[in-house]
Coordinates of C-alpha atoms in Angstrom, one line a residue:
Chain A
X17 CA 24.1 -39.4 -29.4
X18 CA 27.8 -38.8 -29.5
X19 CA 27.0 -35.2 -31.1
X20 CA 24.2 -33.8 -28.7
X21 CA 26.8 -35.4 -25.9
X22 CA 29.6 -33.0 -27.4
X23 CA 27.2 -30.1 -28.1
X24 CA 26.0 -29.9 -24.5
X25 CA 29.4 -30.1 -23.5
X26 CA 30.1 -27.5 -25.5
X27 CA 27.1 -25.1 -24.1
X28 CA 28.0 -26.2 -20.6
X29 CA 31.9 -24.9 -21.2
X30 CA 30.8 -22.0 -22.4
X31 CA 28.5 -21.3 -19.6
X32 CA 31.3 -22.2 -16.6
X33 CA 33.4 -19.4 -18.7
X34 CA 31.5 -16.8 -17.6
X35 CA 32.7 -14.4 -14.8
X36 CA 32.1 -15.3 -11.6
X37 CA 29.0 -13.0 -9.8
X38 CA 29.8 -9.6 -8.1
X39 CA 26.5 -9.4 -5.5
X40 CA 25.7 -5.3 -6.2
X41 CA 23.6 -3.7 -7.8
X42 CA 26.2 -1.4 -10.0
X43 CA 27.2 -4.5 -11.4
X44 CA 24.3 -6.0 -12.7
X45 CA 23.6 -5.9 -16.1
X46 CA 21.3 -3.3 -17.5
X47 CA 18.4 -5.0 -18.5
X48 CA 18.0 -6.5 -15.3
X49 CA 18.1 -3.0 -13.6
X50 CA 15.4 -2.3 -16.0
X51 CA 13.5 -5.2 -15.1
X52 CA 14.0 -4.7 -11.6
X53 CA 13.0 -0.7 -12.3
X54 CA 10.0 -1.6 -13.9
X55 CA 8.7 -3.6 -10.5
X56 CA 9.3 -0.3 -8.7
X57 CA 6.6 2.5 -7.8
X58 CA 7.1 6.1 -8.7
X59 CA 8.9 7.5 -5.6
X60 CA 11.6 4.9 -5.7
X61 CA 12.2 5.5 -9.2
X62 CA 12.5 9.0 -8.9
X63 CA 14.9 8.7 -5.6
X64 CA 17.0 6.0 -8.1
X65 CA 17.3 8.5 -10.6
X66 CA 18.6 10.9 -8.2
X67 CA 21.5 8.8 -6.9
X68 CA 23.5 8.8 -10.8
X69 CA 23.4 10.0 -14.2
X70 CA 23.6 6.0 -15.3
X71 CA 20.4 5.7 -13.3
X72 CA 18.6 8.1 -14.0
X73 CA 19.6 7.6 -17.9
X74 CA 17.6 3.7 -17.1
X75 CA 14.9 4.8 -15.3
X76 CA 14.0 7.9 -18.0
X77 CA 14.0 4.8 -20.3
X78 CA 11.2 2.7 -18.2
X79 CA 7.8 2.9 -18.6
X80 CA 5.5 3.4 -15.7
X81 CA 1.4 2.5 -15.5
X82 CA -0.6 4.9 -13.7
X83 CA -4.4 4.0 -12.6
X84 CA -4.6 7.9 -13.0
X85 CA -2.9 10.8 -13.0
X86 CA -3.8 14.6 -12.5
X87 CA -1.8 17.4 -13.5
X88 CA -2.4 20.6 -12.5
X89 CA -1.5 24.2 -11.2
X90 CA -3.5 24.9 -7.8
X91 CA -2.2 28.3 -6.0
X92 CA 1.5 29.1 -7.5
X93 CA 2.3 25.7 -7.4
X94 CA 2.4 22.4 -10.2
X95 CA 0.9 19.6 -8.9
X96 CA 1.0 16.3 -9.7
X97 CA -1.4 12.8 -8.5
X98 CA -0.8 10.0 -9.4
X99 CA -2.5 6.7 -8.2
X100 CA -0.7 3.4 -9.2
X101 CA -3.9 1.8 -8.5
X102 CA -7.1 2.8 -6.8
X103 CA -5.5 3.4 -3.3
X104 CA -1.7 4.1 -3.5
X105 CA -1.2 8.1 -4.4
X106 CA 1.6 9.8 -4.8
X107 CA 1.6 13.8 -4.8
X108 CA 4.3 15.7 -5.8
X109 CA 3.8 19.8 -5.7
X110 CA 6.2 22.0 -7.1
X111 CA 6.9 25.7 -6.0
X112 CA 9.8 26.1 -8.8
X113 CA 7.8 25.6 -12.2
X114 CA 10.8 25.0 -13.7
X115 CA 11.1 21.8 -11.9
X116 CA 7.7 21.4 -12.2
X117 CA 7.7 21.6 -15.9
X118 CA 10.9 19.3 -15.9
X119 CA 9.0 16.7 -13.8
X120 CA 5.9 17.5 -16.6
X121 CA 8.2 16.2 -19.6
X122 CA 9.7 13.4 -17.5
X123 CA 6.0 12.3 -16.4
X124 CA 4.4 12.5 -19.8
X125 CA 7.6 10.4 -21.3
X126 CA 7.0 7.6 -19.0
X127 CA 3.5 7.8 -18.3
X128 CA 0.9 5.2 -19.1
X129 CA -2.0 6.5 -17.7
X130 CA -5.6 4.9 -17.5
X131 CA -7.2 7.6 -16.5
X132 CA -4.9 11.3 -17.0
X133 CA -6.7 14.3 -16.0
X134 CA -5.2 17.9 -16.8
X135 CA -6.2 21.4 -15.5
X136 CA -3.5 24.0 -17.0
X137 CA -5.2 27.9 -17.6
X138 CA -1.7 29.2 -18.3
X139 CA 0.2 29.8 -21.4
X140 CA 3.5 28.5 -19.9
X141 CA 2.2 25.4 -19.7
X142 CA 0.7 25.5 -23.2
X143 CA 4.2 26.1 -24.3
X144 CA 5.7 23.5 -21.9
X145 CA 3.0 21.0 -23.8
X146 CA 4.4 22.8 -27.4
X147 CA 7.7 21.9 -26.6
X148 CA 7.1 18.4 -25.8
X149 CA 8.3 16.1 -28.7
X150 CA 6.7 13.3 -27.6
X151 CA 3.8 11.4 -26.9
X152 CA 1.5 11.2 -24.1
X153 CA 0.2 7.4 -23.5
X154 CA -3.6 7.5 -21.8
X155 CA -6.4 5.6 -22.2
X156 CA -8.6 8.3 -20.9
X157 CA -7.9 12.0 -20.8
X158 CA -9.8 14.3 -19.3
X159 CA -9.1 18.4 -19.8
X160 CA -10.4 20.6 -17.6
X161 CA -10.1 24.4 -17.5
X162 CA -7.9 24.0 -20.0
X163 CA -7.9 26.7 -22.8
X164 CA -8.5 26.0 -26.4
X165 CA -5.0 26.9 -27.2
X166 CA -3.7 24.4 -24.5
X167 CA -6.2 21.8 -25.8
X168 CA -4.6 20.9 -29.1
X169 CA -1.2 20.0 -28.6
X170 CA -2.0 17.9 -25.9
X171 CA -4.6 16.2 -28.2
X172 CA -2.5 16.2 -31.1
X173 CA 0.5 14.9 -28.6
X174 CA -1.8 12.0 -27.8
X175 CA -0.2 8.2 -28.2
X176 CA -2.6 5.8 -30.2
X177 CA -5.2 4.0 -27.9
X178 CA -6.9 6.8 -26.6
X179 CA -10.7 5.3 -25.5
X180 CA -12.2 8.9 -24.4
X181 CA -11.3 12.7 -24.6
X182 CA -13.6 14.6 -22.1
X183 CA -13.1 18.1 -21.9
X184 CA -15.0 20.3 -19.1
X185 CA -14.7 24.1 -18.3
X186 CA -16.8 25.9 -15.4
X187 CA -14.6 29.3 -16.5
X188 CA -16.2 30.0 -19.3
X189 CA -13.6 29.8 -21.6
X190 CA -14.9 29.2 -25.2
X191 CA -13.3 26.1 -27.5
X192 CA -14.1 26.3 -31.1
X193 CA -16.6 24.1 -32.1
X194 CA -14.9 23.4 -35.8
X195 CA -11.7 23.1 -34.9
X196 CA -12.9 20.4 -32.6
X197 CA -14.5 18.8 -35.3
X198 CA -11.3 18.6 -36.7
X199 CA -11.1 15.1 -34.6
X200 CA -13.4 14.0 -37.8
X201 CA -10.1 15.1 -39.7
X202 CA -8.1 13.3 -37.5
X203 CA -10.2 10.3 -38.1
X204 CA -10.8 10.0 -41.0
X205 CA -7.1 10.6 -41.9
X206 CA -5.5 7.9 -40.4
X207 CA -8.2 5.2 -40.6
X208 CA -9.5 5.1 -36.9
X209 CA -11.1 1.9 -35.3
X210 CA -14.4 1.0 -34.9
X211 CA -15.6 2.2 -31.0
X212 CA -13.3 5.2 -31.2
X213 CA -15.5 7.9 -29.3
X214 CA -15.2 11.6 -28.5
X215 CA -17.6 13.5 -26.7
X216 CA -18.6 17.1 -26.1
X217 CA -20.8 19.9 -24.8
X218 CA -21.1 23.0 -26.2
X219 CA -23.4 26.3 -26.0
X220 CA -23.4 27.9 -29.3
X221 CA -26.1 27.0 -31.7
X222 CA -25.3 25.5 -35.7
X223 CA -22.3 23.4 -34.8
X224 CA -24.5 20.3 -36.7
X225 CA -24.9 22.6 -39.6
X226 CA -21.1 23.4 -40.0
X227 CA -20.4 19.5 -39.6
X228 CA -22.6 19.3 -42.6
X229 CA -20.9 22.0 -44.6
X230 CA -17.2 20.5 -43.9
X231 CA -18.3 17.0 -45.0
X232 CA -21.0 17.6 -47.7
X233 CA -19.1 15.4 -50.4
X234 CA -19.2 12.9 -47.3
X235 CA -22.8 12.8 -46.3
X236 CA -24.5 9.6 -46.4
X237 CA -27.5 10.6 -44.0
X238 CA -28.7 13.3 -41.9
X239 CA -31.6 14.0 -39.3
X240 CA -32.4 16.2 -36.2
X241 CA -30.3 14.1 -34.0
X242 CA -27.7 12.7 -36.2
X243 CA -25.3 13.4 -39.5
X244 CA -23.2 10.4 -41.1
X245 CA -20.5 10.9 -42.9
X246 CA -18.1 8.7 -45.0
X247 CA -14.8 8.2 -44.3
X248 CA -12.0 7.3 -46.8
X249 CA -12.0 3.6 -45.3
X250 CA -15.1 2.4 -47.2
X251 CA -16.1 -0.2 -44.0
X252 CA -16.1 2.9 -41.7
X253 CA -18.6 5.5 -41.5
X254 CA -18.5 8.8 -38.8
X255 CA -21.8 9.3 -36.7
X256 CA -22.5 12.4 -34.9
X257 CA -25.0 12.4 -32.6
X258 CA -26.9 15.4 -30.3
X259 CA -27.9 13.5 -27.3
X260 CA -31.6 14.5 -27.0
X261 CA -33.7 13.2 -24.2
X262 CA -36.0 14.4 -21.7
X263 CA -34.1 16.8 -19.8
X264 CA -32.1 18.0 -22.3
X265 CA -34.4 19.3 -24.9
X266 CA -33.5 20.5 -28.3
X267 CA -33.5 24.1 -26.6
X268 CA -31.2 23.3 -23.6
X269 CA -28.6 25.5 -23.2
X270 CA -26.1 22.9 -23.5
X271 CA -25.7 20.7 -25.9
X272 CA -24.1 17.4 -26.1
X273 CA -22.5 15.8 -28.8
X274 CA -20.7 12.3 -29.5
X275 CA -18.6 10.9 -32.1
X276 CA -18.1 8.0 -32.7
X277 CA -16.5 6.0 -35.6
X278 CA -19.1 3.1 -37.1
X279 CA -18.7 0.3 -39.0
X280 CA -20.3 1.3 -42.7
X281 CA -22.8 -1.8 -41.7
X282 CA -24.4 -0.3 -38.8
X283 CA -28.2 0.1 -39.8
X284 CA -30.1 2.6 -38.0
X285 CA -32.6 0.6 -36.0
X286 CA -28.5 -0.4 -34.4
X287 CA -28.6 3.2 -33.0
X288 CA -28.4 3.6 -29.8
X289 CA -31.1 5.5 -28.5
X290 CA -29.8 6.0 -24.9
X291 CA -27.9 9.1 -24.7
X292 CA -28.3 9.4 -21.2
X293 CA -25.1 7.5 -19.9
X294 CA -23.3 9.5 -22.2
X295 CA -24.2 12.9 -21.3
X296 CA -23.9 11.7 -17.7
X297 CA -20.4 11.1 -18.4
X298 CA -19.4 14.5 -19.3
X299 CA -21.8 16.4 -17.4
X300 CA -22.1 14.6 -14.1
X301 CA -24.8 15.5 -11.9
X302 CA -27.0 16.9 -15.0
X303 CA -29.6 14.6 -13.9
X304 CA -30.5 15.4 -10.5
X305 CA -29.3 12.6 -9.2
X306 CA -26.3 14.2 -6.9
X307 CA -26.4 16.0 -3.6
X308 CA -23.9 19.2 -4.3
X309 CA -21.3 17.0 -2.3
X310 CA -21.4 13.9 -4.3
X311 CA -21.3 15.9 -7.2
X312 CA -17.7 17.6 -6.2
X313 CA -16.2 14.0 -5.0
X314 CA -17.7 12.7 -8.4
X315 CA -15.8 15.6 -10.1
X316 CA -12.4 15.9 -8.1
X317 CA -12.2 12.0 -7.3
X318 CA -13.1 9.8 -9.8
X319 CA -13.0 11.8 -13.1
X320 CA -13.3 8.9 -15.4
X321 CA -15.0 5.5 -14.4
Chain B
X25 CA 34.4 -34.9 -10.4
X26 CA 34.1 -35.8 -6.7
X27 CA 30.6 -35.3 -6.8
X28 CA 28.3 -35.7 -3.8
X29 CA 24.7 -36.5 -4.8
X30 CA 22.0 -34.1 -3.0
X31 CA 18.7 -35.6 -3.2
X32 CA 16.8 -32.6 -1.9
X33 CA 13.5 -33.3 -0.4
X34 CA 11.2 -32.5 -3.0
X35 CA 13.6 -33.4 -6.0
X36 CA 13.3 -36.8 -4.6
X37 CA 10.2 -38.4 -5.4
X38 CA 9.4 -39.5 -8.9
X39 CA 5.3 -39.4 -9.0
X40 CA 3.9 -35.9 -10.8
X41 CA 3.0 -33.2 -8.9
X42 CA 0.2 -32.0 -11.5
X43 CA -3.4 -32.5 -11.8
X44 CA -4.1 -35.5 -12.8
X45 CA -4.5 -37.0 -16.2
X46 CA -7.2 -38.9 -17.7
X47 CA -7.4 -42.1 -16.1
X48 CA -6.5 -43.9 -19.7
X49 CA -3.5 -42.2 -20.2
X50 CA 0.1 -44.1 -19.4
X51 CA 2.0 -43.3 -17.0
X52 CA 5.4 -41.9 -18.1
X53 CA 8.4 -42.5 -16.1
X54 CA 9.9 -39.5 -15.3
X55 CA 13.6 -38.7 -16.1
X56 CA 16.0 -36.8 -13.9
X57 CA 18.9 -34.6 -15.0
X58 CA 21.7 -33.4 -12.6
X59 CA 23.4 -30.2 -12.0
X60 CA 25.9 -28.7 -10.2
X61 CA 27.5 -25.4 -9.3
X62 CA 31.0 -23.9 -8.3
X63 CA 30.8 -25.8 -5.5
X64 CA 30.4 -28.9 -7.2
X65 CA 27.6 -30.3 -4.7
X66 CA 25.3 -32.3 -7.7
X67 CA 21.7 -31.9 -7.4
X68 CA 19.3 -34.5 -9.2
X69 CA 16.2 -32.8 -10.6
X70 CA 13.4 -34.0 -12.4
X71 CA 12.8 -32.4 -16.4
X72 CA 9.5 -31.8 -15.4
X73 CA 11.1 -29.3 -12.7
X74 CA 13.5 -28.1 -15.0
X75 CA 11.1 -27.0 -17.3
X76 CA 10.9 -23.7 -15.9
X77 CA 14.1 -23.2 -16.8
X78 CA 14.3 -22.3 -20.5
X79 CA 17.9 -22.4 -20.6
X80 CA 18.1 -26.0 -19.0
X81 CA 14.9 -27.3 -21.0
X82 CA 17.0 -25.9 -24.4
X83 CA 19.8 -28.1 -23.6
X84 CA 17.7 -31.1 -22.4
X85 CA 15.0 -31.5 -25.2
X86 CA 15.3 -34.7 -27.3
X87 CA 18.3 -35.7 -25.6
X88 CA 17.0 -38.9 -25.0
X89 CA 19.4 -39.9 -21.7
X90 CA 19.5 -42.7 -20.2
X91 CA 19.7 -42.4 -15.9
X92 CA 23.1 -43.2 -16.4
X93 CA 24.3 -40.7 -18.9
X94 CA 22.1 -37.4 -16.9
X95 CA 24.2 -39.3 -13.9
X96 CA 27.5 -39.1 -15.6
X97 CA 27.0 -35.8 -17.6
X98 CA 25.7 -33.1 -14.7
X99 CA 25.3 -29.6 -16.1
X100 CA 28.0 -27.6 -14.6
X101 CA 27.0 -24.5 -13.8
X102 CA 30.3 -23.0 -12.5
X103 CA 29.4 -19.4 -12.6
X104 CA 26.8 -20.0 -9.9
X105 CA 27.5 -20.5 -5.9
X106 CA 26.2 -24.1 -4.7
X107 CA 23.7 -22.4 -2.0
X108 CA 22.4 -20.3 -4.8
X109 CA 21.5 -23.1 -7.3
X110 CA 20.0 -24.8 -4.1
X111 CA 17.6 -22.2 -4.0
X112 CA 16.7 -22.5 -7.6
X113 CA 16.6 -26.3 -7.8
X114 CA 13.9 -26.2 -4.9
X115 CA 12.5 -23.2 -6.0
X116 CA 12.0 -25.4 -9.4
X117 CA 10.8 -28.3 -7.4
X118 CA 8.2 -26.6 -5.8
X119 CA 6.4 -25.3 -8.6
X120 CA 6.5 -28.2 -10.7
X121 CA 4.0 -28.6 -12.7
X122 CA 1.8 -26.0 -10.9
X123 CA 0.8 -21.8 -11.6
X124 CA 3.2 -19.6 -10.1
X125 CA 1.7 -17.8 -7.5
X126 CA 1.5 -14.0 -7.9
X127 CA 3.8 -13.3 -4.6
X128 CA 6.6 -15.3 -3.4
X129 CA 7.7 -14.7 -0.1
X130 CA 10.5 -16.8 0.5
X131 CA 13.0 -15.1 -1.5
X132 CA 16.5 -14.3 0.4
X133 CA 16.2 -11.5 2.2
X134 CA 20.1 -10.5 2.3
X135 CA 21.6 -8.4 -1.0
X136 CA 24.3 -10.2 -2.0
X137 CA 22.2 -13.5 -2.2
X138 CA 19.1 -11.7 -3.6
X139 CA 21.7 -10.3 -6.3
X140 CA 23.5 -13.4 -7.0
X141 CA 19.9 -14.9 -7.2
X142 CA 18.7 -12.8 -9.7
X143 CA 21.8 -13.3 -11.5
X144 CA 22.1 -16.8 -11.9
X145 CA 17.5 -17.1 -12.4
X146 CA 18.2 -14.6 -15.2
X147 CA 21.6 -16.9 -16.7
X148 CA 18.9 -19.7 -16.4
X149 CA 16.2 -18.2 -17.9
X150 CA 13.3 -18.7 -15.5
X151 CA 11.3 -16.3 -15.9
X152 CA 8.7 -16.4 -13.2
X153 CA 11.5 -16.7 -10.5
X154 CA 13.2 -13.7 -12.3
X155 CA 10.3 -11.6 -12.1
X156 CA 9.8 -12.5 -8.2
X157 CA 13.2 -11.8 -7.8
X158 CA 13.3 -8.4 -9.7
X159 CA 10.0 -7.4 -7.1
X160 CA 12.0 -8.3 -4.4
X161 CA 15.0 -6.1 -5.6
X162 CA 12.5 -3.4 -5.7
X163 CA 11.0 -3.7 -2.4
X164 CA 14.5 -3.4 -0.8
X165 CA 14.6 0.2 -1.9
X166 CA 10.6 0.8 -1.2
X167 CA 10.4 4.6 0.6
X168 CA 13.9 4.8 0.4
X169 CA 15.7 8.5 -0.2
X170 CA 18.4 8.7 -3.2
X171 CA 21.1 8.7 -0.3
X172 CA 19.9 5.4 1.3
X173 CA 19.8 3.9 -1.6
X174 CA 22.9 5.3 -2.8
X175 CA 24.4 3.5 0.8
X176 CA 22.2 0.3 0.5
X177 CA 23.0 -0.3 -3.1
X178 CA 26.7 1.1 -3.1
X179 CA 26.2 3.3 -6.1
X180 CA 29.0 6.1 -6.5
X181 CA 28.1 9.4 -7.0
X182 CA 28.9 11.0 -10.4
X183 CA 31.6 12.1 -9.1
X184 CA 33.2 9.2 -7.5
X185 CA 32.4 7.9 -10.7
X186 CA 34.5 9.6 -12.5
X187 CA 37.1 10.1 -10.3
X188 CA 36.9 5.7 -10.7
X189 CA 36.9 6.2 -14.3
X190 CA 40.3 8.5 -14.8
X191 CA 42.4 6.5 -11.9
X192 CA 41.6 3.4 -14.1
X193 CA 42.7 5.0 -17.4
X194 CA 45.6 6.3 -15.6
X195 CA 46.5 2.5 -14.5
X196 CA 45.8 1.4 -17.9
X197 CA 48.3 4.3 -18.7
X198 CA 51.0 3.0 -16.6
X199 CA 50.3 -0.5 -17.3
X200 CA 50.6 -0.2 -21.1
X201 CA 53.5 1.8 -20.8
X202 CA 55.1 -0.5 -18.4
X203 CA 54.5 -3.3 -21.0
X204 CA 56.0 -1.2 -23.8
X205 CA 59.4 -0.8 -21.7
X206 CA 59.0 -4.4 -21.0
X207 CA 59.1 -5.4 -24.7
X208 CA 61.8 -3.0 -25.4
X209 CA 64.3 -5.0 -22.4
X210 CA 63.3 -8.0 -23.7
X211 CA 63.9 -6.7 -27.6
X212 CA 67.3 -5.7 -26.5

């Protein structure tokens, strides 16, 4: 007893030698300024790291969660949404793309996004996404009118943990089919998890054919609307599948694909059949099932559910 | 120590606070542990409300005191203002034994006692108070401009920073040279 006695009087010394409290903010120590940054929402953060280098150096160092985020050029100007949660938005719109682009690196350094959604058709912003050493941290990212050369390094800039990819383009701009298939790569590569998706449309004919000629040593079964390949994990296999249904025929003009990594297990009859939830999800609308108006607040509003 | 005991309201009474047990299982009596801050103003709080205090439930495990010895061996806590380990000890108190609720709205509403709040919950190690507090810290600067909360906060420019910084190395300057002469006078 004697010892815990002299041991608690030895933690309780020490503790009474510490200096007595100064009530501001500059002198509190960092990792509560972090703790207290991390409770604040983005304008405050940005206003803090206005006020001092020695702020701004903590708040560049805390990550923020977004519900979504959109990025994008509209007119001459960058643009930038964010929602912390399904009603608080900030907006931020940037005449000076310098500043813009500035705010782009600080964004996609602290960024976790839910839902990020990215329209860039300029090659300043591809090299702005080129530059970036970092990562970008979403759960689901959504392209649009986003060239092919734009589309990579953001992809290949992408964190870990990314559930969906959805890429859309009304401007006609043309990605190439097998360097998208070069997610397979990707894949396959660094061992992938089960569930991991990625979806796409496209409008050129053969793209299943040139699957099958990239991984013919890989095959392990093939039919009109699906190829399975092996991967280097032998409890992982690779399924693409055409989504095929009523509407879209096997001569629509679009056609839909999915990717998805499988457990090596999966028998077929464990297929799902139901590709219509998954077109939907890339091609909203393609069913019918929108007036014109629901189907631009589907589009501009709610990107991802 | 000339200690006044403070039985606070809530600290007093002994029967638990949590949901109750199976109707088999014995009752425990529950021990008490005292603390006290600069002020020296003793507060008697149960271990089951210290509990959320990892710092304070560290030093108390196994101990094994008797009400006598928690009564002669307070924790002093000197680095913390009486009023603020008030707040903690009913703070503790209150959520004995229960879920912390998500908000907590009756945090100080001034700086310097939000600040020396935080301070001390963080010293202590109570984490959900610490997080409340932190919130609250945040929510003083909520829509504020980098110049109001450059004013409410009293953070120096860059500037004033530095000009701080090279008036300090410039007393340090003088003091060590001061000292220097000092030593030589008392050499000679």
């Amino acid at each position: 007893m004697a010892s815990v006695i002299k041991n608690l009087a030895e933690m309780t010394e020490t503790s009474s030698t510490e200096p007595i409290y100064d009530t501001n903010w500059c002198n509190m120590p960092a990792e509560i300024k972090s703790k207290c940054i991390s409770k604040m929402m983005l304008k405050e953060r940005l206003s803090l790291r206005c006020t001092a280098k020695a702020e701004r150096s903590l708040v560049d160092c805390q990550k923020i969660g977004f519900y979504r985020g959109r990025i994008r050029k509209y007119a001459d100007r960058l643009v930038f949404s964010f929602y912390h949660d399904k009603s608080q938005m900030i907006r931020k719109r940037f005449r000076d793309t310098t500043k813009g682009y500035e705010f782009l690196n600080y964004i996609c350094k602290v960024g976790v996004f839910e839902n990020l959604m990215i329209a860039f058709d300029e090659s300043a912003a591809q090299k702005e996404f080129e530059k970036y050493t970092g990562e970008i941290t979403a759960k689901h990212v959504n392209l649009e009118y986003s060239t092919y050369e734009m589309v990579l390094p953001i992809l290949l800039k992408m964190k870990d943990g990314v559930e969906s990819i959805m890429m859309y383009d009304d401007g006609g701009i043309d990605y190439i089919f097998d360097e998208i298939l070069a997610i397979s790569n990707i894949w396959i590569d660094e061992d992938s998890k089960i569930g991991s998706t990625f979806q796409v449309f496209a409008n050129e004919n053969g793209s299943f054919n040139r699957l099958l000629m990239r991984f013919a040593d890989r095959l392990v079964s093939k039919d009109e609307r699906r190829v399975r390949i092996r991967t280097d994990n032998p409890d992982r296999h690779i399924l693409l599948e055409r989504g095929l249904d009523e509407t879209v025929g096997i001569d629509y003009y679009d056609q839909y694909f999915r990717l998805m990594m499988i457990s090596a297990e999966m028998k077929k009859s464990e297929y799902d059949d139901n590709c219509k939830e998954w077109i939907h999800k890339i091609r909203p609308g393609i069913y019918g099932e929108y007036s014109d108006l629901e189907y631009n607040l589907n589009k501009n509003d709610d990107f991802l559910k | 120590m000339s200690s006044t005991e403070q039985g606070t309201s809530s600290a007093a009474p002994a029967e638990p606070t949590t949901a109750p047990e199976s109707a088999a299982a014995p009752e425990v009596p529950e021990s008490f542990y005292y603390v006290h801050g600069k002020d020296k103003v003793v507060h008697k709080v149960s271990a089951g409300a210290l509990q959320h205090s990892a710092l304070i439930h560290g030093m108390i495990s196994n101990l094994g005191y008797t009400e006598e010895q928690a009564k002669a061996n307070p924790f002093p806590f000197e680095n913390i203002d009486g009023d603020i380990l008030q707040m903690v000890v009913d703070w503790c108190n209150q959520h004995k034994g229960k879920p912390t609720p998500p908000e907590d709205t009756n945090l100080p509403k001034q700086k310097e006692k939000l600040f020396d709040l935080v301070l001390a919950v963080n010293y202590l190690e109570i984490k959900e108070l610490l997080t409340y507090c932190c919130k609250q810290v945040a929510m003083m600067v909520k829509g504020k401009s980098p110049e109001e909360i450059r004013e409410i906060w009293m953070i120096p420019t860059d500037a004033e920073d530095e000009a701080a910084e090279k008036e300090a190395k410039k007393r340090a300057g003088k003091e060590a040279a001061g000292e220097t002469a000092a030593a030589a006078g008392d050499a000679k």
